[in-house]
Coordinates of C-alpha atoms and ligand atoms in Angstrom, one line a residue:
X8 CA 60.7 130.7 49.0
X9 CA 62.3 127.3 49.9
X10 CA 59.9 124.5 49.6
X11 CA 58.8 123.0 53.1
X12 CA 60.7 119.8 53.8
X13 CA 58.7 116.4 54.8
X14 CA 60.2 113.9 57.1
X15 CA 58.7 110.5 57.9
X16 CA 59.9 109.4 61.5
X17 CA 59.5 105.6 62.3
X18 CA 59.6 105.2 66.2
X19 CA 58.4 108.7 66.5
X20 CA 56.6 107.8 69.9
X21 CA 60.0 106.9 71.4
X22 CA 62.7 108.9 73.3
X23 CA 64.5 110.1 70.1
X24 CA 61.5 110.2 67.7
X25 CA 59.9 112.8 70.3
X26 CA 63.1 114.9 70.4
X27 CA 63.7 114.8 66.7
X28 CA 60.3 115.7 65.8
X29 CA 60.5 118.8 68.1
X30 CA 63.9 119.7 66.4
X31 CA 62.5 119.2 62.9
X32 CA 59.3 121.1 63.6
X33 CA 61.6 124.2 64.9
X34 CA 63.4 123.9 61.7
X35 CA 60.0 124.4 59.4
X36 CA 59.6 120.6 58.6
X37 CA 56.1 119.0 58.0
X38 CA 56.6 115.7 60.2
X39 CA 54.8 112.5 59.9
X40 CA 55.4 110.0 62.5
X41 CA 54.5 106.2 62.3
X42 CA 52.6 105.1 65.3
X43 CA 52.0 101.4 65.9
X44 CA 48.8 100.1 67.3
X45 CA 48.8 99.6 71.2
X46 CA 46.0 98.6 73.4
X47 CA 46.9 101.6 75.8
X48 CA 48.0 105.0 74.6
X49 CA 51.6 105.2 73.5
X50 CA 51.9 108.8 72.5
X51 CA 52.8 110.4 75.8
X52 CA 56.2 111.7 74.5
X53 CA 54.5 113.6 71.4
X54 CA 51.0 114.6 72.8
X55 CA 52.3 117.9 73.5
X56 CA 52.9 118.2 69.6
X57 CA 49.4 117.4 68.8
X58 CA 48.1 119.7 71.4
X59 CA 50.1 122.8 70.0
X60 CA 47.8 123.8 67.4
X61 CA 50.7 125.7 65.8
X62 CA 52.0 122.4 65.0
X63 CA 49.5 121.4 62.4
X64 CA 52.6 120.3 60.6
X65 CA 52.6 117.4 62.8
X66 CA 50.6 114.1 62.0
X67 CA 50.7 110.5 62.8
X68 CA 49.9 107.7 60.7
X69 CA 49.4 103.9 61.9
X70 CA 52.0 101.6 60.7
X71 CA 54.6 98.8 61.7
X72 CA 57.9 97.9 60.4
X73 CA 57.0 94.3 60.4
X74 CA 54.3 95.3 57.3
X75 CA 55.8 95.9 54.1
X76 CA 52.4 96.6 52.4
X77 CA 51.5 99.3 55.0
X78 CA 55.1 100.9 54.7
X79 CA 54.9 101.0 51.1
X80 CA 51.4 102.9 51.1
X81 CA 52.8 105.3 53.7
X82 CA 55.7 106.2 51.7
X83 CA 53.6 106.6 48.6
X84 CA 51.2 108.9 50.6
X85 CA 53.6 111.0 52.4
X86 CA 56.3 111.2 49.7
X87 CA 59.0 112.3 52.3
X88 CA 62.1 114.1 51.4
X89 CA 63.8 112.4 54.5
X90 CA 63.2 109.1 56.4
X91 CA 64.4 108.7 59.8
X92 CA 64.1 104.9 60.7
X93 CA 64.3 105.0 64.5
X94 CA 61.6 102.3 65.2
X95 CA 63.1 99.3 67.0
X96 CA 62.6 96.7 69.7
X97 CA 65.3 98.7 71.2
X98 CA 66.0 96.6 74.5
X99 CA 69.1 94.5 74.4
X100 CA 68.1 92.3 77.4
X101 CA 64.5 91.7 76.1
X102 CA 66.2 90.7 72.7
X103 CA 67.3 87.5 74.5
X104 CA 63.7 86.6 75.2
X105 CA 62.3 87.7 71.8
X106 CA 65.0 87.1 69.2
X107 CA 63.0 86.5 66.0
X108 CA 60.6 89.2 66.7
X109 CA 63.8 91.4 67.2
X110 CA 65.4 90.2 64.2
X111 CA 62.0 90.8 62.2
X112 CA 61.5 94.5 63.2
X113 CA 65.1 95.7 63.6
X114 CA 66.8 93.9 60.7
X115 CA 64.0 93.2 58.3
X116 CA 62.2 96.4 59.1
X117 CA 65.0 98.6 57.6
X118 CA 65.3 96.3 54.6
X119 CA 61.7 96.5 53.7
X120 CA 62.1 100.3 53.9
X121 CA 65.2 100.3 51.5
X122 CA 63.5 98.0 49.1
X123 CA 60.5 100.3 48.9
X124 CA 62.7 103.5 48.7
X125 CA 64.8 101.7 45.8
X126 CA 61.5 101.7 43.7
X127 CA 60.2 105.0 44.5
X128 CA 59.9 107.7 41.7
X129 CA 61.2 110.5 43.9
X130 CA 64.6 111.0 45.7
X131 CA 64.6 110.4 49.3
X132 CA 67.5 110.3 52.1
X133 CA 67.3 107.4 54.5
X134 CA 68.6 107.6 58.1
X135 CA 69.2 104.2 59.9
X136 CA 69.4 104.3 63.7
X137 CA 72.6 102.1 64.2
X138 CA 73.9 101.2 67.5
X139 CA 77.2 101.1 69.4
X140 CA 76.0 97.8 70.6
X141 CA 77.3 96.5 67.4
X142 CA 80.9 96.7 68.6
X143 CA 79.9 94.3 71.5
X144 CA 83.0 92.7 73.0
X145 CA 85.1 95.3 71.8
X146 CA 88.0 94.6 69.3
X147 CA 89.4 98.1 69.5
X148 CA 89.1 101.4 71.8
X149 CA 87.9 103.8 71.3
X150 CA 85.5 102.5 68.7
X151 CA 85.1 104.4 65.6
X152 CA 83.7 103.9 62.1
X153 CA 86.6 101.4 61.1
X154 CA 86.3 99.3 64.2
X155 CA 85.1 95.8 63.3
X156 CA 81.7 94.8 65.0
X157 CA 81.4 92.0 67.5
X158 CA 77.7 91.7 68.5
X159 CA 76.8 89.9 71.6
X160 CA 73.0 89.9 71.6
X161 CA 70.3 89.2 69.1
X162 CA 69.6 93.0 69.4
X163 CA 73.2 93.7 68.3
X164 CA 73.1 91.1 65.4
X165 CA 70.0 92.5 64.1
X166 CA 71.4 96.0 64.2
X167 CA 74.5 95.0 62.2
X168 CA 72.3 93.4 59.5
X169 CA 70.4 96.7 59.1
X170 CA 73.9 98.6 59.2
X171 CA 74.9 96.5 56.5
X172 CA 71.9 96.7 54.3
X173 CA 72.0 100.2 54.5
X174 CA 75.5 100.5 53.2
X175 CA 74.8 97.9 50.6
X176 CA 71.7 99.8 49.0
X177 CA 74.1 102.8 49.2
X178 CA 76.8 101.3 47.1
X179 CA 74.7 99.0 45.1
X180 CA 71.6 101.2 44.2
X181 CA 73.2 104.7 44.7
X182 CA 70.9 105.6 47.5
X183 CA 71.3 108.3 49.9
X184 CA 71.3 106.1 53.1
X185 CA 73.3 106.6 56.1
X186 CA 74.1 105.0 59.4
X187 CA 74.2 106.8 62.5
X188 CA 76.4 104.7 65.0
X189 CA 75.1 106.1 68.2
X190 CA 76.4 105.4 71.6
X191 CA 74.0 105.3 74.4
X192 CA 72.0 108.3 74.9
X193 CA 69.4 109.1 77.6
X194 CA 67.1 111.7 79.0
X195 CA 64.2 112.3 80.9
X196 CA 62.2 110.6 78.3
X197 CA 64.3 107.5 78.4
X198 CA 62.2 104.2 78.6
X199 CA 61.6 103.2 82.2
X200 CA 63.7 99.9 81.8
X201 CA 66.9 101.3 80.6
X202 CA 69.6 101.3 83.3
X203 CA 70.0 105.2 83.8
X204 CA 66.0 105.8 83.9
X205 CA 65.8 102.7 86.1
X206 CA 68.2 104.2 88.5
X207 CA 66.8 107.9 88.4
X208 CA 63.1 107.1 88.9
X209 CA 63.9 104.1 91.4
X210 CA 66.0 106.1 93.6
X211 CA 63.6 108.8 93.6
X212 CA 60.8 106.4 94.7
X213 CA 63.1 104.8 97.2
X214 CA 63.8 108.2 98.8
X215 CA 60.1 108.8 99.0
X216 CA 59.3 105.4 100.5
X217 CA 57.4 104.3 97.3
X218 CA 59.7 101.1 97.3
X219 CA 62.1 99.6 99.4
X220 CA 65.2 99.3 97.2
X221 CA 66.4 99.3 93.6
X222 CA 67.4 96.0 92.1
X223 CA 70.1 96.3 89.3
X224 CA 72.2 93.8 87.5
X225 CA 75.9 94.5 86.4
X226 CA 77.2 97.6 88.2
X227 CA 80.6 97.5 86.4
X228 CA 79.4 97.6 82.9
X229 CA 80.6 100.9 81.2
X230 CA 79.0 103.1 78.8
X231 CA 79.6 106.2 76.9
X232 CA 76.3 108.1 77.8
X233 CA 75.2 111.3 76.1
X234 CA 72.0 113.2 76.0
X235 CA 69.1 112.5 73.5
X236 CA 68.6 116.0 72.8
X237 CA 72.2 116.4 71.6
X238 CA 72.2 113.2 69.6
X239 CA 69.1 114.1 67.5
X240 CA 70.9 117.0 66.3
X241 CA 73.5 114.7 65.0
X242 CA 70.9 112.6 63.5
X243 CA 69.6 115.5 61.3
X244 CA 73.2 116.9 60.4
X245 CA 73.8 113.2 59.0
X246 CA 71.1 113.7 56.5
X247 CA 71.9 117.3 55.6
X248 CA 75.6 116.2 54.8
X249 CA 76.6 116.6 51.1
X250 CA 77.1 112.8 50.7
X251 CA 75.6 109.7 52.5
X252 CA 78.2 108.2 54.9
X253 CA 78.3 106.2 58.4
X254 CA 79.2 108.4 61.7
X255 CA 79.8 107.5 65.1
X256 CA 78.1 109.7 67.7
X257 CA 79.5 109.8 71.2
X258 CA 80.9 111.8 74.0
X259 CA 84.4 110.3 74.3
X260 CA 83.8 109.5 78.0
X261 CA 82.5 106.3 79.8
X262 CA 81.4 105.5 83.3
X263 CA 80.2 102.5 85.2
X264 CA 76.7 102.0 86.0
X265 CA 77.9 102.2 89.4
X266 CA 79.1 105.7 88.9
X267 CA 75.8 106.9 87.3
X268 CA 74.1 105.5 90.4
X269 CA 76.1 107.3 92.7
X270 CA 75.6 110.6 90.7
X271 CA 71.9 110.2 90.7
X272 CA 71.9 109.3 94.5
X273 CA 74.2 112.4 95.3
X274 CA 71.3 114.6 93.8
X275 CA 68.8 113.0 95.8
X276 CA 70.9 113.7 98.9
X277 CA 72.1 110.2 99.6
X278 CA 75.6 109.0 99.8
X279 CA 76.1 105.6 98.5
X280 CA 78.7 103.1 100.2
X281 CA 79.0 99.9 98.5
X282 CA 79.1 96.6 100.7
X283 CA 79.7 92.9 99.8
X284 CA 80.6 91.6 96.5
X285 CA 78.8 89.7 93.3
X286 CA 75.2 89.0 93.9
X287 CA 75.6 89.9 97.6
X288 CA 76.8 93.6 96.8
X289 CA 74.5 96.3 98.2
X290 CA 74.5 100.3 98.1
X291 CA 73.8 101.7 101.6
X292 CA 72.9 105.2 102.1
X293 CA 75.6 106.4 104.7
X294 CA 73.2 109.1 105.9
X295 CA 69.9 107.2 106.6
X296 CA 72.0 103.7 106.9
X297 CA 69.3 102.1 104.6
X298 CA 70.1 99.6 101.9
X299 CA 69.1 101.5 98.8
X300 CA 70.5 99.3 96.0
X301 CA 70.7 95.4 95.6
X302 CA 72.3 93.4 93.0
X303 CA 69.7 91.0 91.5
X304 CA 70.9 88.2 89.0
X305 CA 67.7 88.3 87.1
X306 CA 69.2 91.4 85.5
X307 CA 72.3 89.8 84.2
X308 CA 72.2 89.1 80.6
X309 CA 73.4 85.8 78.9
X310 CA 76.4 87.7 77.2
X311 CA 77.4 91.1 78.5
X312 CA 79.0 94.2 76.7
X313 CA 81.7 95.1 79.2
X314 CA 82.5 98.5 78.0
X315 CA 81.6 101.0 75.4
X316 CA 83.8 104.2 74.5
X317 CA 83.0 106.0 71.3
X318 CA 85.8 108.2 69.0
X319 CA 83.3 110.7 67.2
X320 CA 85.9 112.8 65.7
X321 CA 84.5 112.2 62.1
X322 CA 81.4 113.8 63.0
X323 CA 83.0 116.5 64.7
X324 CA 84.9 117.4 62.0
X325 CA 82.6 116.7 58.9
X326 CA 79.4 117.7 60.5
X327 CA 80.5 120.3 62.9
X328 CA 78.6 118.3 65.7
X329 CA 79.4 118.2 69.4
X330 CA 77.8 117.1 72.6
X331 CA 76.3 119.8 75.1
X332 CA 75.0 118.2 78.0
X333 CA 77.6 116.5 80.3
X334 CA 77.3 113.3 82.2
X335 CA 76.8 114.9 85.4
X336 CA 74.4 117.6 84.1
X337 CA 72.4 114.4 82.2
X338 CA 72.1 112.8 85.6
X339 CA 70.9 115.8 87.5
X340 CA 68.2 116.7 84.8
X341 CA 67.0 113.1 85.0
X342 CA 66.9 113.1 88.5
X343 CA 65.0 116.4 88.8
X344 CA 62.1 115.2 86.4
X345 CA 62.0 111.7 87.9
X346 CA 61.6 113.2 91.7
X347 CA 58.8 115.4 90.5
X348 CA 57.1 112.5 89.0
X349 CA 57.7 110.5 92.1
X350 CA 56.3 113.2 94.2
X351 CA 53.2 113.1 92.1
X352 CA 52.8 109.5 92.7
X353 CA 53.6 109.7 96.4
X354 CA 50.7 112.6 96.6
X355 CA 48.3 110.0 94.8
X356 CA 49.5 107.4 97.3
X357 CA 48.8 109.5 100.2
X358 CA 45.3 110.1 99.3
X359 CA 44.3 106.5 98.3
X360 CA 45.9 104.1 100.7
X361 CA 43.0 101.5 100.5
X362 CA 40.7 100.6 97.7
X363 CA 37.1 100.6 98.6
X364 CA 35.4 97.5 99.9
X365 CA 34.5 95.3 96.9
X366 CA 31.0 93.9 97.2
X367 CA 31.7 90.0 97.6
X368 CA 35.3 90.2 98.5
X369 CA 34.6 91.3 101.9
X370 CA 38.0 93.1 102.8
X371 CA 40.1 96.0 101.8
X372 CA 42.7 95.4 99.2
X373 CA 45.8 97.2 100.2
X374 CA 47.3 99.1 97.1
X375 CA 50.3 97.8 95.9
X376 CA 53.2 99.7 97.6
X377 CA 56.0 98.5 95.4
X378 CA 56.6 98.1 91.6
X379 CA 59.4 96.1 90.0
X380 CA 60.5 97.2 86.5
X381 CA 61.1 94.2 84.6
X382 CA 64.8 94.4 82.9
Ligands
NAP416 P1 62.8 103.7 72.1 O1 62.5 105.0 73.0 O2 62.6 102.5 72.7 O3 61.6 103.9 70.7 C1 61.7 102.8 70.0 C2 60.4 103.4 69.0 O4 60.3 102.2 68.1 C3 59.2 103.6 69.7 O5 58.4 104.4 69.3 C4 58.5 102.2 69.3 O6 56.9 102.3 69.5 C5 59.0 101.7 68.0 N1 58.6 100.5 67.7 C6 58.9 99.5 68.3 N2 58.5 98.3 67.5 C7 58.0 98.7 66.4 C8 57.5 98.3 65.1 N3 57.4 96.9 65.1 N4 57.3 99.1 64.3 C9 57.2 100.3 64.3 N5 57.8 100.9 65.2 C10 58.1 100.3 66.4 O7 64.0 104.0 71.4 P2 65.1 105.2 71.4 O8 66.0 105.3 72.5 O9 64.3 106.4 70.8 O10 66.0 104.9 70.4 C11 65.8 105.1 68.7 C12 66.3 104.1 67.8 O11 67.8 104.4 67.9 C13 66.0 102.6 68.0 O12 66.2 102.1 66.6 C14 67.4 102.2 68.9 O13 67.6 100.8 68.6 C15 68.5 103.1 68.4 N6 69.4 103.4 69.4 C16 69.2 103.9 70.6 C17 70.3 104.2 71.2 C18 70.0 105.0 72.6 O14 70.9 104.7 73.6 N7 68.9 105.4 72.8 C19 71.6 104.2 71.0 C20 71.8 103.5 69.6 C21 70.7 103.3 68.9 P3 56.0 102.1 71.0 O15 56.4 103.6 71.4 O16 54.9 101.7 70.4 O17 56.8 101.0 71.8
G4F417 O1 70.5 100.9 79.8 P1 70.8 99.5 79.1 O2 69.7 98.6 79.0 O3 71.3 99.8 77.7 P2 72.3 99.0 76.5 O4 72.1 97.5 76.9 O5 73.7 99.6 76.5 O6 71.4 99.5 75.1 C1 71.2 100.8 75.1 O7 72.2 101.4 74.3 C2 72.5 100.9 72.9 C3 73.8 101.7 72.6 O8 74.9 101.0 72.8 C4 71.4 100.9 72.1 F1 71.5 100.5 70.8 C5 70.1 100.3 72.6 O9 68.9 100.3 71.9 C6 69.8 100.7 74.1 O10 69.3 101.9 74.0 O11 72.0 98.7 79.9 C7 73.5 99.4 80.0 C8 74.0 98.6 80.9 C9 74.4 97.0 80.4 O12 75.6 96.7 80.6 C10 73.4 96.3 81.4 O13 73.6 94.9 81.7 O14 73.7 98.6 82.3 C11 73.5 97.1 82.7 N1 72.6 97.0 83.8 C12 72.7 96.8 85.0 N2 71.7 96.7 85.7 C13 71.2 97.1 83.6 C14 70.6 96.9 84.8 N3 70.7 97.4 82.5 C15 69.2 97.4 82.6 N4 68.4 97.7 81.4 N5 68.6 97.2 83.8 C16 69.2 96.8 85.1 O15 68.7 96.8 85.9

């Protein structure tokens, strides 16, 4: 009987970490996830894996990519066959506010892991979550493995460092270390402050009267958006390939933020008409006449990546991978989940409109009716 493989996933509590855990468990792996300590629960995306008793093959360990000694201890204890390094400060906009922290986790984190792996007495296959953001202000279209990088943010610069050390440890120390250069991928589990999820949840909340409008930044940025569920399959295939290598993973189609918003709105029964320009541009629902989207300069970035479009023919040929979920289907799936989410919130709102009188304050405190996502 084949030996059960053991995988270690950093970033297990994130979007990709949760889907990858499900995929590996379905393939019979023993999965260990690295969870960082938080003051409130951060395991919502993987709680169902704990709750399912059949998944006694899923465990979590506390750790952090900024802490070498703890990574070293985890690797020595788990002795994984495969390491998927998905952990990162993954928000491009936030990286302008936290550049040093972003570099510490995203650039030095992978270096720490690779240095530990280099001294292990057992073989390990290492996956680095590299990003299309590294192409930045693109020097070639579509972008493929040979396209030069031109990073435009501390996030992208940190990922270029991680990409390079992964390659360097592969060539210099003969490690099985591969990069997946993944273009944007989304899902109902996407973080709330990435643009697609901000749109699907924001418009669902607008529809139900939970917030007056949705504030967005650059509507004209174009992204090659795929689905996380499809992309974790590519991540796994990259580590099963007969040799370590670097692969672009993309759909080969791109769309503007504006087009994603129109598509999401359509699934909510809205029909967006754009009015005005620049920071004065708004999206008005033709059916209700309400302004549902407003441009807000707070969401502009110091440097913008205007357009990304990937050519994943190498992965399609060598790994036999191709995406299944289309742009339209992705928007539909995300809207459906977020409408349910917003409906639950509306139901809660209808029950608790005012908080009880607090002794000493002498007045009812209205429940906050709006919520602004930062970034
Ligand atoms: P995500 O949802 O933001 O998840 C990031 C994960 O990293 C979370 O589990 C987070 O923990 C963890 N993390 C953050 N700081 C950490 C630290 N100091 N030590 C250990 N773990 C830490 O991101 P994702 O969308 O799943 O993306 C996964 C990876 O792929 C990231 O490296 C990202 O940069 C990269 N990537 C993503 C895309 C995309 O479009 N999604 C495209 C290309 C590359 P908490 O849950 O506690 O925050
Ligand atoms: O959804 P985003 O924040 O994703 P971004 O910056 O492309 O980064 C994501 O994809 C990368 C792969 O290329 C990953 F490496 C990275 O970890 C992350 O997952 O923004 C997409 C576009 C940008 O051009 C941004 O300026 O949408 C634009 N945008 C417009 N309004 C907005 C907003 N982005 C956010 N987050 N919030 C807005 O209100």
